Protein backbone atom coordinates (compact mmCIF):
# COMPACT_ATOMS: atom_id res chain seq x y z
CA UNK A 1 0.00 0.00 0.00
CA UNK A 2 1.34 3.39 -1.00
CA UNK A 3 1.79 5.69 1.98
CA UNK A 4 3.02 9.25 2.19
CA UNK A 5 3.42 10.77 5.65
CA UNK A 6 4.31 14.43 6.07
CA UNK A 7 5.88 15.89 9.19
CA UNK A 8 7.67 19.02 10.36
CA UNK A 9 4.81 21.50 10.35
CA UNK A 10 4.15 23.89 13.19
CA UNK A 11 4.06 27.51 14.30
CA UNK A 12 6.86 29.77 13.09
CA UNK A 13 7.38 33.52 13.21
CA UNK A 14 7.47 35.62 10.03
CA UNK A 15 10.94 35.50 8.53
CA UNK A 16 11.63 32.14 10.12
CA UNK A 17 12.44 28.76 8.61
CA UNK A 18 10.94 25.30 8.68
CA UNK A 19 11.81 21.99 7.05
CA UNK A 20 9.04 19.63 6.01
CA UNK A 21 9.60 15.93 5.46
CA UNK A 22 7.58 13.31 3.62
CA UNK A 23 8.24 9.64 4.32
CA UNK A 24 7.26 7.33 1.47
CA UNK A 25 6.53 3.62 1.59
CA UNK A 26 4.78 0.92 -0.42
CA UNK A 27 6.40 1.79 -3.76
CA UNK A 28 9.82 2.27 -5.35
CA UNK A 29 10.35 5.88 -4.29
CA UNK A 30 13.40 6.38 -6.50
CA UNK A 31 11.32 5.73 -9.63
CA UNK A 32 8.82 8.54 -9.16
CA UNK A 33 8.82 12.31 -9.39
CA UNK A 34 7.30 14.05 -6.38
CA UNK A 35 5.50 17.30 -5.64
CA UNK A 36 4.52 19.60 -2.81
CA UNK A 37 1.06 21.19 -2.90
CA UNK A 38 -0.39 23.54 -0.30
CA UNK A 39 -3.81 24.74 0.74
CA UNK A 40 -4.34 27.88 2.80
CA UNK A 41 -7.20 27.68 5.33
CA UNK A 42 -10.51 27.79 3.49
CA UNK A 43 -8.78 28.29 0.14
CA UNK A 44 -8.00 26.24 -2.95
CA UNK A 45 -5.06 24.06 -3.88
CA UNK A 46 -1.77 25.66 -4.93
CA UNK A 47 1.02 23.66 -6.54
CA UNK A 48 4.33 24.54 -4.85
CA UNK A 49 7.22 22.48 -6.20
CA UNK A 50 8.27 19.44 -8.27
CA UNK A 51 11.35 17.25 -8.23
CA UNK A 52 12.15 14.49 -10.68
CA UNK A 53 13.11 10.99 -9.58
CA UNK A 54 16.84 11.67 -9.84
CA UNK A 55 16.61 15.29 -8.59
CA UNK A 56 17.87 16.47 -11.98
CA UNK A 57 14.78 18.58 -12.71
CA UNK A 58 13.19 20.95 -10.21
CA UNK A 59 10.42 23.51 -10.55
CA UNK A 60 8.90 26.05 -8.15
CA UNK A 61 5.80 28.21 -8.09
CA UNK A 62 6.64 31.89 -8.52
CA UNK A 63 5.24 32.55 -5.04
CA UNK A 64 7.98 30.49 -3.35
CA UNK A 65 10.88 30.75 -5.80
CA UNK A 66 14.07 31.84 -4.06
CA UNK A 67 12.68 31.03 -0.59
CA UNK A 68 11.80 27.32 -0.72
CA UNK A 69 14.06 24.41 -1.69
CA UNK A 70 12.81 20.95 -2.59
CA UNK A 71 15.07 17.93 -2.21
CA UNK A 72 14.91 14.18 -1.81
CA UNK A 73 16.94 11.30 -0.42
CA UNK A 74 16.15 8.16 -2.39
CA UNK A 75 18.15 6.01 0.03
CA UNK A 76 15.86 7.15 2.85
CA UNK A 77 12.65 7.19 0.76
CA UNK A 78 12.13 10.77 1.81
CA UNK A 79 11.11 14.07 0.26
CA UNK A 80 11.86 17.45 1.84
CA UNK A 81 10.84 21.07 1.58
CA UNK A 82 13.12 23.65 3.17
CA UNK A 83 11.13 26.84 3.70
CA UNK A 84 12.98 30.08 4.49
CA UNK A 85 11.87 33.71 4.87
CA UNK A 86 8.39 32.54 5.72
CA UNK A 87 5.47 34.93 5.36
CA UNK A 88 1.95 34.98 6.73
CA UNK A 89 0.67 33.99 3.29
CA UNK A 90 2.65 30.74 3.47
CA UNK A 91 0.25 29.55 6.19
CA UNK A 92 -1.31 26.38 4.80
CA UNK A 93 -1.61 22.64 4.95
CA UNK A 94 1.29 21.23 2.94
CA UNK A 95 0.78 17.95 1.09
CA UNK A 96 3.36 15.78 -0.59
CA UNK A 97 2.07 13.92 -3.64
CA UNK A 98 3.41 11.33 -6.05
CA UNK A 99 3.55 12.24 -9.72
CA UNK A 100 2.12 9.97 -12.41
CA UNK A 101 1.69 11.10 -16.01
CA UNK A 102 1.56 14.76 -14.94
CA UNK A 103 -1.11 13.97 -12.35
CA UNK A 104 -0.88 13.45 -8.59
CA UNK A 105 -2.15 9.97 -7.87
CA UNK A 106 -1.21 9.59 -4.22
CA UNK A 107 -1.30 12.24 -1.50
CA UNK A 108 -0.24 12.37 2.12
CA UNK A 109 -2.54 13.58 4.89
CA UNK A 110 -0.83 16.96 5.05
CA UNK A 111 1.03 18.95 7.69
CA UNK A 112 -0.07 22.39 8.88
CA UNK A 113 2.34 25.31 8.74
CA UNK A 114 1.29 28.47 10.57
CA UNK A 115 3.32 31.65 10.14
CA UNK A 116 2.40 34.14 12.82
CA UNK A 117 3.96 36.31 15.49
CA UNK B 1 0.84 31.92 -13.64
CA UNK B 2 -2.85 32.53 -12.94
CA UNK B 3 -5.13 29.82 -11.64
CA UNK B 4 -7.42 28.07 -14.09
CA UNK B 5 -11.00 29.34 -13.95
CA UNK B 6 -13.75 27.12 -12.54
CA UNK B 7 -17.30 27.99 -11.45
CA UNK B 8 -17.49 28.53 -7.70
CA UNK B 9 -20.40 26.15 -7.29
CA UNK B 10 -22.47 23.62 -9.18
CA UNK B 11 -25.48 21.74 -7.85
CA UNK B 12 -27.75 18.95 -8.94
CA UNK B 13 -30.30 16.47 -7.68
CA UNK B 14 -29.52 12.81 -7.09
CA UNK B 15 -29.40 10.91 -10.35
CA UNK B 16 -28.81 13.99 -12.47
CA UNK B 17 -25.66 14.82 -14.43
CA UNK B 18 -23.55 17.90 -13.82
CA UNK B 19 -20.57 19.35 -15.66
CA UNK B 20 -17.75 21.44 -14.19
CA UNK B 21 -15.72 23.59 -16.57
CA UNK B 22 -12.06 24.52 -16.26
CA UNK B 23 -10.85 27.33 -18.50
CA UNK B 24 -7.23 28.12 -19.16
CA UNK B 25 -5.14 29.26 -22.08
CA UNK B 26 -3.20 27.81 -24.98
CA UNK B 27 -0.18 27.69 -22.66
CA UNK B 28 -1.80 25.18 -20.34
CA UNK B 29 -5.17 23.46 -20.88
CA UNK B 30 -5.30 24.13 -24.61
CA UNK B 31 -1.72 23.21 -25.31
CA UNK B 32 -1.35 19.86 -23.60
CA UNK B 33 -3.37 16.75 -22.82
CA UNK B 34 -2.19 16.84 -19.22
CA UNK B 35 -5.38 17.92 -17.48
CA UNK B 36 -6.31 16.18 -14.25
CA UNK B 37 -9.22 16.44 -11.84
CA UNK B 38 -9.28 16.01 -8.05
CA UNK B 39 -12.06 15.45 -5.53
CA UNK B 40 -11.63 16.76 -1.99
CA UNK B 41 -13.97 16.11 0.91
CA UNK B 42 -13.77 18.45 3.95
CA UNK B 43 -10.70 17.82 6.06
CA UNK B 44 -9.37 15.18 3.67
CA UNK B 45 -6.55 15.04 1.15
CA UNK B 46 -7.45 15.42 -2.53
CA UNK B 47 -8.13 12.29 -4.58
CA UNK B 48 -7.24 11.90 -8.26
CA UNK B 49 -10.37 11.32 -10.35
CA UNK B 50 -9.22 11.93 -13.94
CA UNK B 51 -5.78 12.20 -15.57
CA UNK B 52 -4.63 13.01 -19.11
CA UNK B 53 -7.97 14.74 -19.81
CA UNK B 54 -10.17 11.66 -19.83
CA UNK B 55 -8.49 8.68 -18.16
CA UNK B 56 -9.85 7.26 -14.91
CA UNK B 57 -7.51 5.71 -12.33
CA UNK B 58 -8.33 2.22 -11.18
CA UNK B 59 -11.12 2.29 -8.60
CA UNK B 60 -12.73 5.54 -9.71
CA UNK B 61 -16.37 5.18 -10.68
CA UNK B 62 -17.21 5.34 -14.38
CA UNK B 63 -19.79 7.99 -13.45
CA UNK B 64 -16.88 10.41 -13.67
CA UNK B 65 -15.69 11.42 -17.13
CA UNK B 66 -13.44 14.12 -18.54
CA UNK B 67 -13.11 15.92 -21.85
CA UNK B 68 -11.48 18.96 -23.42
CA UNK B 69 -12.29 21.43 -26.17
CA UNK B 70 -9.83 24.18 -26.96
CA UNK B 71 -8.76 25.93 -23.77
CA UNK B 72 -11.58 24.47 -21.67
CA UNK B 73 -11.63 21.12 -19.94
CA UNK B 74 -14.72 19.60 -18.36
CA UNK B 75 -15.55 17.05 -15.69
CA UNK B 76 -18.95 15.39 -15.91
CA UNK B 77 -20.50 13.48 -13.02
CA UNK B 78 -23.43 11.35 -14.11
CA UNK B 79 -25.95 9.69 -11.81
CA UNK B 80 -25.12 12.19 -9.07
CA UNK B 81 -24.92 10.66 -5.60
CA UNK B 82 -24.80 12.17 -2.12
CA UNK B 83 -21.19 11.03 -1.72
CA UNK B 84 -20.20 13.16 -4.71
CA UNK B 85 -20.76 16.31 -2.66
CA UNK B 86 -17.24 17.73 -2.36
CA UNK B 87 -14.84 20.30 -3.78
CA UNK B 88 -13.40 19.58 -7.22
CA UNK B 89 -10.19 21.00 -8.68
CA UNK B 90 -8.76 20.79 -12.16
CA UNK B 91 -5.04 21.01 -12.85
CA UNK B 92 -2.93 21.35 -15.96
CA UNK B 93 0.67 21.19 -17.04
CA UNK B 94 1.82 24.63 -18.17
CA UNK B 95 4.60 25.85 -20.42
CA UNK B 96 5.32 28.79 -18.11
CA UNK B 97 8.41 28.85 -15.88
CA UNK B 98 6.45 26.94 -13.30
CA UNK B 99 5.21 23.45 -14.09
CA UNK B 100 1.61 23.06 -13.06
CA UNK B 101 -1.39 25.12 -12.16
CA UNK B 102 -4.61 24.30 -10.30
CA UNK B 103 -8.09 25.60 -10.93
CA UNK B 104 -9.94 27.86 -8.54
CA UNK B 105 -12.09 24.98 -7.31
CA UNK B 106 -15.80 24.13 -7.55
CA UNK B 107 -18.08 23.16 -4.70
CA UNK B 108 -20.54 20.48 -5.79
CA UNK B 109 -23.77 20.33 -3.83
CA UNK B 110 -26.21 17.44 -4.10
CA UNK B 111 -29.68 18.85 -3.50
CSV table of C-alpha atoms in Angstrom, one decimal:
chain,number,residue,atom,x,y,z
A,1,UNK,CA,0.0,0.0,0.0
A,2,UNK,CA,1.3,3.4,-1.0
A,3,UNK,CA,1.8,5.7,2.0
A,4,UNK,CA,3.0,9.3,2.2
A,5,UNK,CA,3.4,10.8,5.7
A,6,UNK,CA,4.3,14.4,6.1
A,7,UNK,CA,5.9,15.9,9.2
A,8,UNK,CA,7.7,19.0,10.4
A,9,UNK,CA,4.8,21.5,10.4
A,10,UNK,CA,4.2,23.9,13.2
A,11,UNK,CA,4.1,27.5,14.3
A,12,UNK,CA,6.9,29.8,13.1
A,13,UNK,CA,7.4,33.5,13.2
A,14,UNK,CA,7.5,35.6,10.0
A,15,UNK,CA,10.9,35.5,8.5
A,16,UNK,CA,11.6,32.1,10.1
A,17,UNK,CA,12.4,28.8,8.6
A,18,UNK,CA,10.9,25.3,8.7
A,19,UNK,CA,11.8,22.0,7.0
A,20,UNK,CA,9.0,19.6,6.0
A,21,UNK,CA,9.6,15.9,5.5
A,22,UNK,CA,7.6,13.3,3.6
A,23,UNK,CA,8.2,9.6,4.3
A,24,UNK,CA,7.3,7.3,1.5
A,25,UNK,CA,6.5,3.6,1.6
A,26,UNK,CA,4.8,0.9,-0.4
A,27,UNK,CA,6.4,1.8,-3.8
A,28,UNK,CA,9.8,2.3,-5.4
A,29,UNK,CA,10.4,5.9,-4.3
A,30,UNK,CA,13.4,6.4,-6.5
A,31,UNK,CA,11.3,5.7,-9.6
A,32,UNK,CA,8.8,8.5,-9.2
A,33,UNK,CA,8.8,12.3,-9.4
A,34,UNK,CA,7.3,14.0,-6.4
A,35,UNK,CA,5.5,17.3,-5.6
A,36,UNK,CA,4.5,19.6,-2.8
A,37,UNK,CA,1.1,21.2,-2.9
A,38,UNK,CA,-0.4,23.5,-0.3
A,39,UNK,CA,-3.8,24.7,0.7
A,40,UNK,CA,-4.3,27.9,2.8
A,41,UNK,CA,-7.2,27.7,5.3
A,42,UNK,CA,-10.5,27.8,3.5
A,43,UNK,CA,-8.8,28.3,0.1
A,44,UNK,CA,-8.0,26.2,-3.0
A,45,UNK,CA,-5.1,24.1,-3.9
A,46,UNK,CA,-1.8,25.7,-4.9
A,47,UNK,CA,1.0,23.7,-6.5
A,48,UNK,CA,4.3,24.5,-4.8
A,49,UNK,CA,7.2,22.5,-6.2
A,50,UNK,CA,8.3,19.4,-8.3
A,51,UNK,CA,11.3,17.2,-8.2
A,52,UNK,CA,12.2,14.5,-10.7
A,53,UNK,CA,13.1,11.0,-9.6
A,54,UNK,CA,16.8,11.7,-9.8
A,55,UNK,CA,16.6,15.3,-8.6
A,56,UNK,CA,17.9,16.5,-12.0
A,57,UNK,CA,14.8,18.6,-12.7
A,58,UNK,CA,13.2,20.9,-10.2
A,59,UNK,CA,10.4,23.5,-10.5
A,60,UNK,CA,8.9,26.1,-8.1
A,61,UNK,CA,5.8,28.2,-8.1
A,62,UNK,CA,6.6,31.9,-8.5
A,63,UNK,CA,5.2,32.6,-5.0
A,64,UNK,CA,8.0,30.5,-3.4
A,65,UNK,CA,10.9,30.8,-5.8
A,66,UNK,CA,14.1,31.8,-4.1
A,67,UNK,CA,12.7,31.0,-0.6
A,68,UNK,CA,11.8,27.3,-0.7
A,69,UNK,CA,14.1,24.4,-1.7
A,70,UNK,CA,12.8,20.9,-2.6
A,71,UNK,CA,15.1,17.9,-2.2
A,72,UNK,CA,14.9,14.2,-1.8
A,73,UNK,CA,16.9,11.3,-0.4
A,74,UNK,CA,16.1,8.2,-2.4
A,75,UNK,CA,18.2,6.0,0.0
A,76,UNK,CA,15.9,7.2,2.9
A,77,UNK,CA,12.6,7.2,0.8
A,78,UNK,CA,12.1,10.8,1.8
A,79,UNK,CA,11.1,14.1,0.3
A,80,UNK,CA,11.9,17.5,1.8
A,81,UNK,CA,10.8,21.1,1.6
A,82,UNK,CA,13.1,23.7,3.2
A,83,UNK,CA,11.1,26.8,3.7
A,84,UNK,CA,13.0,30.1,4.5
A,85,UNK,CA,11.9,33.7,4.9
A,86,UNK,CA,8.4,32.5,5.7
A,87,UNK,CA,5.5,34.9,5.4
A,88,UNK,CA,2.0,35.0,6.7
A,89,UNK,CA,0.7,34.0,3.3
A,90,UNK,CA,2.7,30.7,3.5
A,91,UNK,CA,0.3,29.5,6.2
A,92,UNK,CA,-1.3,26.4,4.8
A,93,UNK,CA,-1.6,22.6,5.0
A,94,UNK,CA,1.3,21.2,2.9
A,95,UNK,CA,0.8,18.0,1.1
A,96,UNK,CA,3.4,15.8,-0.6
A,97,UNK,CA,2.1,13.9,-3.6
A,98,UNK,CA,3.4,11.3,-6.1
A,99,UNK,CA,3.6,12.2,-9.7
A,100,UNK,CA,2.1,10.0,-12.4
A,101,UNK,CA,1.7,11.1,-16.0
A,102,UNK,CA,1.6,14.8,-14.9
A,103,UNK,CA,-1.1,14.0,-12.3
A,104,UNK,CA,-0.9,13.4,-8.6
A,105,UNK,CA,-2.1,10.0,-7.9
A,106,UNK,CA,-1.2,9.6,-4.2
A,107,UNK,CA,-1.3,12.2,-1.5
A,108,UNK,CA,-0.2,12.4,2.1
A,109,UNK,CA,-2.5,13.6,4.9
A,110,UNK,CA,-0.8,17.0,5.1
A,111,UNK,CA,1.0,18.9,7.7
A,112,UNK,CA,-0.1,22.4,8.9
A,113,UNK,CA,2.3,25.3,8.7
A,114,UNK,CA,1.3,28.5,10.6
A,115,UNK,CA,3.3,31.6,10.1
A,116,UNK,CA,2.4,34.1,12.8
A,117,UNK,CA,4.0,36.3,15.5
B,1,UNK,CA,0.8,31.9,-13.6
B,2,UNK,CA,-2.9,32.5,-12.9
B,3,UNK,CA,-5.1,29.8,-11.6
B,4,UNK,CA,-7.4,28.1,-14.1
B,5,UNK,CA,-11.0,29.3,-13.9
B,6,UNK,CA,-13.8,27.1,-12.5
B,7,UNK,CA,-17.3,28.0,-11.5
B,8,UNK,CA,-17.5,28.5,-7.7
B,9,UNK,CA,-20.4,26.2,-7.3
B,10,UNK,CA,-22.5,23.6,-9.2
B,11,UNK,CA,-25.5,21.7,-7.9
B,12,UNK,CA,-27.8,18.9,-8.9
B,13,UNK,CA,-30.3,16.5,-7.7
B,14,UNK,CA,-29.5,12.8,-7.1
B,15,UNK,CA,-29.4,10.9,-10.3
B,16,UNK,CA,-28.8,14.0,-12.5
B,17,UNK,CA,-25.7,14.8,-14.4
B,18,UNK,CA,-23.6,17.9,-13.8
B,19,UNK,CA,-20.6,19.4,-15.7
B,20,UNK,CA,-17.7,21.4,-14.2
B,21,UNK,CA,-15.7,23.6,-16.6
B,22,UNK,CA,-12.1,24.5,-16.3
B,23,UNK,CA,-10.9,27.3,-18.5
B,24,UNK,CA,-7.2,28.1,-19.2
B,25,UNK,CA,-5.1,29.3,-22.1
B,26,UNK,CA,-3.2,27.8,-25.0
B,27,UNK,CA,-0.2,27.7,-22.7
B,28,UNK,CA,-1.8,25.2,-20.3
B,29,UNK,CA,-5.2,23.5,-20.9
B,30,UNK,CA,-5.3,24.1,-24.6
B,31,UNK,CA,-1.7,23.2,-25.3
B,32,UNK,CA,-1.4,19.9,-23.6
B,33,UNK,CA,-3.4,16.8,-22.8
B,34,UNK,CA,-2.2,16.8,-19.2
B,35,UNK,CA,-5.4,17.9,-17.5
B,36,UNK,CA,-6.3,16.2,-14.3
B,37,UNK,CA,-9.2,16.4,-11.8
B,38,UNK,CA,-9.3,16.0,-8.1
B,39,UNK,CA,-12.1,15.5,-5.5
B,40,UNK,CA,-11.6,16.8,-2.0
B,41,UNK,CA,-14.0,16.1,0.9
B,42,UNK,CA,-13.8,18.4,3.9
B,43,UNK,CA,-10.7,17.8,6.1
B,44,UNK,CA,-9.4,15.2,3.7
B,45,UNK,CA,-6.5,15.0,1.2
B,46,UNK,CA,-7.5,15.4,-2.5
B,47,UNK,CA,-8.1,12.3,-4.6
B,48,UNK,CA,-7.2,11.9,-8.3
B,49,UNK,CA,-10.4,11.3,-10.4
B,50,UNK,CA,-9.2,11.9,-13.9
B,51,UNK,CA,-5.8,12.2,-15.6
B,52,UNK,CA,-4.6,13.0,-19.1
B,53,UNK,CA,-8.0,14.7,-19.8
B,54,UNK,CA,-10.2,11.7,-19.8
B,55,UNK,CA,-8.5,8.7,-18.2
B,56,UNK,CA,-9.9,7.3,-14.9
B,57,UNK,CA,-7.5,5.7,-12.3
B,58,UNK,CA,-8.3,2.2,-11.2
B,59,UNK,CA,-11.1,2.3,-8.6
B,60,UNK,CA,-12.7,5.5,-9.7
B,61,UNK,CA,-16.4,5.2,-10.7
B,62,UNK,CA,-17.2,5.3,-14.4
B,63,UNK,CA,-19.8,8.0,-13.4
B,64,UNK,CA,-16.9,10.4,-13.7
B,65,UNK,CA,-15.7,11.4,-17.1
B,66,UNK,CA,-13.4,14.1,-18.5
B,67,UNK,CA,-13.1,15.9,-21.8
B,68,UNK,CA,-11.5,19.0,-23.4
B,69,UNK,CA,-12.3,21.4,-26.2
B,70,UNK,CA,-9.8,24.2,-27.0
B,71,UNK,CA,-8.8,25.9,-23.8
B,72,UNK,CA,-11.6,24.5,-21.7
B,73,UNK,CA,-11.6,21.1,-19.9
B,74,UNK,CA,-14.7,19.6,-18.4
B,75,UNK,CA,-15.6,17.1,-15.7
B,76,UNK,CA,-18.9,15.4,-15.9
B,77,UNK,CA,-20.5,13.5,-13.0
B,78,UNK,CA,-23.4,11.4,-14.1
B,79,UNK,CA,-26.0,9.7,-11.8
B,80,UNK,CA,-25.1,12.2,-9.1
B,81,UNK,CA,-24.9,10.7,-5.6
B,82,UNK,CA,-24.8,12.2,-2.1
B,83,UNK,CA,-21.2,11.0,-1.7
B,84,UNK,CA,-20.2,13.2,-4.7
B,85,UNK,CA,-20.8,16.3,-2.7
B,86,UNK,CA,-17.2,17.7,-2.4
B,87,UNK,CA,-14.8,20.3,-3.8
B,88,UNK,CA,-13.4,19.6,-7.2
B,89,UNK,CA,-10.2,21.0,-8.7
B,90,UNK,CA,-8.8,20.8,-12.2
B,91,UNK,CA,-5.0,21.0,-12.8
B,92,UNK,CA,-2.9,21.4,-16.0
B,93,UNK,CA,0.7,21.2,-17.0
B,94,UNK,CA,1.8,24.6,-18.2
B,95,UNK,CA,4.6,25.9,-20.4
B,96,UNK,CA,5.3,28.8,-18.1
B,97,UNK,CA,8.4,28.9,-15.9
B,98,UNK,CA,6.4,26.9,-13.3
B,99,UNK,CA,5.2,23.5,-14.1
B,100,UNK,CA,1.6,23.1,-13.1
B,101,UNK,CA,-1.4,25.1,-12.2
B,102,UNK,CA,-4.6,24.3,-10.3
B,103,UNK,CA,-8.1,25.6,-10.9
B,104,UNK,CA,-9.9,27.9,-8.5
B,105,UNK,CA,-12.1,25.0,-7.3
B,106,UNK,CA,-15.8,24.1,-7.6
B,107,UNK,CA,-18.1,23.2,-4.7
B,108,UNK,CA,-20.5,20.5,-5.8
B,109,UNK,CA,-23.8,20.3,-3.8
B,110,UNK,CA,-26.2,17.4,-4.1
B,111,UNK,CA,-29.7,18.8,-3.5
